[in-house]
C-alpha positions as semicolon CSV with decimal commas, in nm:
position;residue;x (nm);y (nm);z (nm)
1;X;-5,468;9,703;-15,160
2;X;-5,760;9,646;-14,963
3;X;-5,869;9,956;-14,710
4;X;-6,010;9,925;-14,363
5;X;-6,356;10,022;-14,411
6;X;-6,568;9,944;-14,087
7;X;-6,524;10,287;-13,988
8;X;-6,791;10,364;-14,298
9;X;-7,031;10,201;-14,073
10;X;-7,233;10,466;-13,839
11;X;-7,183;10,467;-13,498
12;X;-7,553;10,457;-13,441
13;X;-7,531;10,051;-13,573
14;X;-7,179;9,959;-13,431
15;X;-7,342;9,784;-13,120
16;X;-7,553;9,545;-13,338
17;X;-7,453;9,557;-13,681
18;X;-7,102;9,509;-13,887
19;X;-7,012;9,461;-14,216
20;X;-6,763;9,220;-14,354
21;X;-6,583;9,077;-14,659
22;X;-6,643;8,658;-14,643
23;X;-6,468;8,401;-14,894
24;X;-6,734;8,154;-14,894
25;X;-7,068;8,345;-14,973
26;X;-7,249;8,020;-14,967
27;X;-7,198;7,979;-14,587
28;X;-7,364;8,277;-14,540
29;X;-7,611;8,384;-14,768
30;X;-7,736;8,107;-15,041
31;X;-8,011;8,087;-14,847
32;X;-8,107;8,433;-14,867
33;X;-7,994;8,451;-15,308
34;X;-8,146;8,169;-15,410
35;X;-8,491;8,299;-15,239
36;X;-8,440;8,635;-15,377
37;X;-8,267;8,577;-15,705
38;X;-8,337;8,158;-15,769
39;X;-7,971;8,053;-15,850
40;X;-7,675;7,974;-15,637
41;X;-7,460;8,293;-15,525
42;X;-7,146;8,391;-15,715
43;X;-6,860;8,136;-15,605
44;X;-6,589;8,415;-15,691
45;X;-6,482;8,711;-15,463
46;X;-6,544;8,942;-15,294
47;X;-6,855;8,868;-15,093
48;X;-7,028;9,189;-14,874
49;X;-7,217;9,068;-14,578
50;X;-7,388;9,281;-14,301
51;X;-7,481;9,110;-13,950
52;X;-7,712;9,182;-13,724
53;X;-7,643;9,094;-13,370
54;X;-7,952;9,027;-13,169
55;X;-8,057;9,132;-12,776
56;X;-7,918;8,721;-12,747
57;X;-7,579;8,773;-12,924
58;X;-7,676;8,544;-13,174
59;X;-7,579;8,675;-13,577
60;X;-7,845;8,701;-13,836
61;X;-7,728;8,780;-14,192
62;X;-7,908;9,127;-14,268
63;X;-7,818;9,198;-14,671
64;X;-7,516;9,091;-14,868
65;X;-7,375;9,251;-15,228
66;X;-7,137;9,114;-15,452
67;X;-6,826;9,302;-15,581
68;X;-6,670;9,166;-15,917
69;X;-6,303;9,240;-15,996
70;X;-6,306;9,322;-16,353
71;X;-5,981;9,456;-16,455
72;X;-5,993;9,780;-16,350
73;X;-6,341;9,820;-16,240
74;X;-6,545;9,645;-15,994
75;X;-6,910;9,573;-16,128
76;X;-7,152;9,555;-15,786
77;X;-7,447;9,281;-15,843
78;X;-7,631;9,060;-15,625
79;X;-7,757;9,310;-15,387
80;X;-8,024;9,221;-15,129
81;X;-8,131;9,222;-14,802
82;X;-8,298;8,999;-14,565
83;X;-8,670;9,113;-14,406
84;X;-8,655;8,831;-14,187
85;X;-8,379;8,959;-13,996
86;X;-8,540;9,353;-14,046
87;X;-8,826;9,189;-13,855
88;X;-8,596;9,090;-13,574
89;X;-8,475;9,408;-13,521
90;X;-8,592;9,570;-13,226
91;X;-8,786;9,904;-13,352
92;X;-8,531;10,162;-13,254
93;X;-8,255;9,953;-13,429
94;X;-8,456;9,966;-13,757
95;X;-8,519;10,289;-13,720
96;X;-8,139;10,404;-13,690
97;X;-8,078;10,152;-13,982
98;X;-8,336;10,362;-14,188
99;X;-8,218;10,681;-14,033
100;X;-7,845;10,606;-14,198
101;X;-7,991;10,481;-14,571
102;X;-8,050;10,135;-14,496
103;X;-7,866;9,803;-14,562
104;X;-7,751;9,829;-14,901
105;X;-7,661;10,210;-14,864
106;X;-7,438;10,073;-14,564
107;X;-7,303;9,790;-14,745
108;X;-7,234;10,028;-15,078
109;X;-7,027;10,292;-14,856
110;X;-6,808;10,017;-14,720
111;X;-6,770;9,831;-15,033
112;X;-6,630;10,152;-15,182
113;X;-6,421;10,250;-14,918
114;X;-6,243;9,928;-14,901
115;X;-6,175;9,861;-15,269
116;X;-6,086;10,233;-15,327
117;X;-5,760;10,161;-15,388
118;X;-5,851;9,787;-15,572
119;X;-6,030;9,965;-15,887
120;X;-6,065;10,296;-16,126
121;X;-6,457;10,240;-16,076
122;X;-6,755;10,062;-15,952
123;X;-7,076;9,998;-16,209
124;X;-7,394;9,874;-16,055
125;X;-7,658;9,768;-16,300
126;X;-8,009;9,810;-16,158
127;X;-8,340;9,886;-16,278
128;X;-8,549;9,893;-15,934
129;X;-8,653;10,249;-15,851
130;X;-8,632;10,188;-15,488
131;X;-8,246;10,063;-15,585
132;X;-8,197;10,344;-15,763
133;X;-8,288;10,606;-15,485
134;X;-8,066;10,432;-15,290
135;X;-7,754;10,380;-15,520
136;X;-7,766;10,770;-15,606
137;X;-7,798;10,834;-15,241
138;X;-7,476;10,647;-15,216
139;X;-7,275;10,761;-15,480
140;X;-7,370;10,575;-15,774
141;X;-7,487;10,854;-16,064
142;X;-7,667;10,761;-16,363
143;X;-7,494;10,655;-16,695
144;X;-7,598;10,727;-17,098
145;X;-7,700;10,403;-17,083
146;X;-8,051;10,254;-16,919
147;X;-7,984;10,088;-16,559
148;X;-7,631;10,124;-16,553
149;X;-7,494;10,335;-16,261
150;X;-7,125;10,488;-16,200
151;X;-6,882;10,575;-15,879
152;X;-6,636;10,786;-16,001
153;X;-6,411;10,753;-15,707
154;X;-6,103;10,912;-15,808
155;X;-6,030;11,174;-16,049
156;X;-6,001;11,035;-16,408
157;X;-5,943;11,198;-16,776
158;X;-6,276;11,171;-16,950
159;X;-6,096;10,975;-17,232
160;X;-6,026;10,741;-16,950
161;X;-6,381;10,763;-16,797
162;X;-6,570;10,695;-17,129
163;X;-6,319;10,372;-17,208
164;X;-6,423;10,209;-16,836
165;X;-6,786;10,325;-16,899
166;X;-6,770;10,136;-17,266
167;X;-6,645;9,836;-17,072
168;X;-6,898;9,794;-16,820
169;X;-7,187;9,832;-17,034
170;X;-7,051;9,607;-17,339
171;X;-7,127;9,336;-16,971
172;X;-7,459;9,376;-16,996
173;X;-7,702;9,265;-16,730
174;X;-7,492;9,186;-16,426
């Protein structure tokens, strides 16, 4: 079951940014992955995209992250964000984005609040320091294993924990 989640988003940003789950990431954001990762985004769900609403209502995409179902963990890839549209932003916007973690940290609270109830726990796989401040500042803590990052959402028996952990790094790079 999927959760409301907007609420996640401060209400510093509510007046020009949102967050929101798309079908088609392509519409969106191919643009933006093939410049920053040069191949097509993933064509299966579930598709985070934050918008930034300029002073002339028109939408900019700001960052997008990717949330794959795997069984009974969600592994978060794709992650990026757009400094064109940073560069739009008037400077007291940016600075409130900075002020609440930035656009993935956004995008990472919402992604967990929504698919709370869709998974046992999210894996990210990053080895970007600048990613990792931020994951950890989100939630994410580090794993026994090199890159690969855990939410532990919900309480589970170690037994259990170690299994899902197993899982998501026998994935490798994703």
């Amino acid at each position: 079951m999927l959760r409301p989640a907007l609420h996640t988003l401060p209400e510093s940003l509510r007046g020009f940014i949102t967050i929101t789950e798309i079908d088609d990431a392509e519409f969106l954001i191919g643009a933006l992955f093939r410049r920053k990762f040069a191949h097509p985004a993933p064509d299966f769900p579930r598709h985070i995209v934050a918008l930034y609403r300029d002073a002339d209502g028109a939408s900019h995409v700001l960052g997008y992250s990717h949330m794959r179902p795997f069984g009974d963990i969600y592994l978060s890839g794709g992650s990026c964000s757009n400094g064109d549209t940073v560069k739009r932003m008037q400077v007291h916007e940016r600075d409130a984005l900075y002020a609440a973690g930035g656009t993935w940290f956004v995008i990472l609270k919402y992604a967990f609040e929504r698919y709370a109830d869709c998974c046992d726990a999210f894996f990210g796989y990053t080895g970007d320091p600048r990613a990792r401040e931020v994951a950890v500042a989100a939630g994410w803590i580090p794993t026994e294993y090199e890159n690969l990052y855990v939410n532990w959402h919900k309480p589970l028996p170690d037994s259990f924990r170690r299994a899902l952990l197993a899982k998501a790094h026998a994935v490798g790079e994703f």
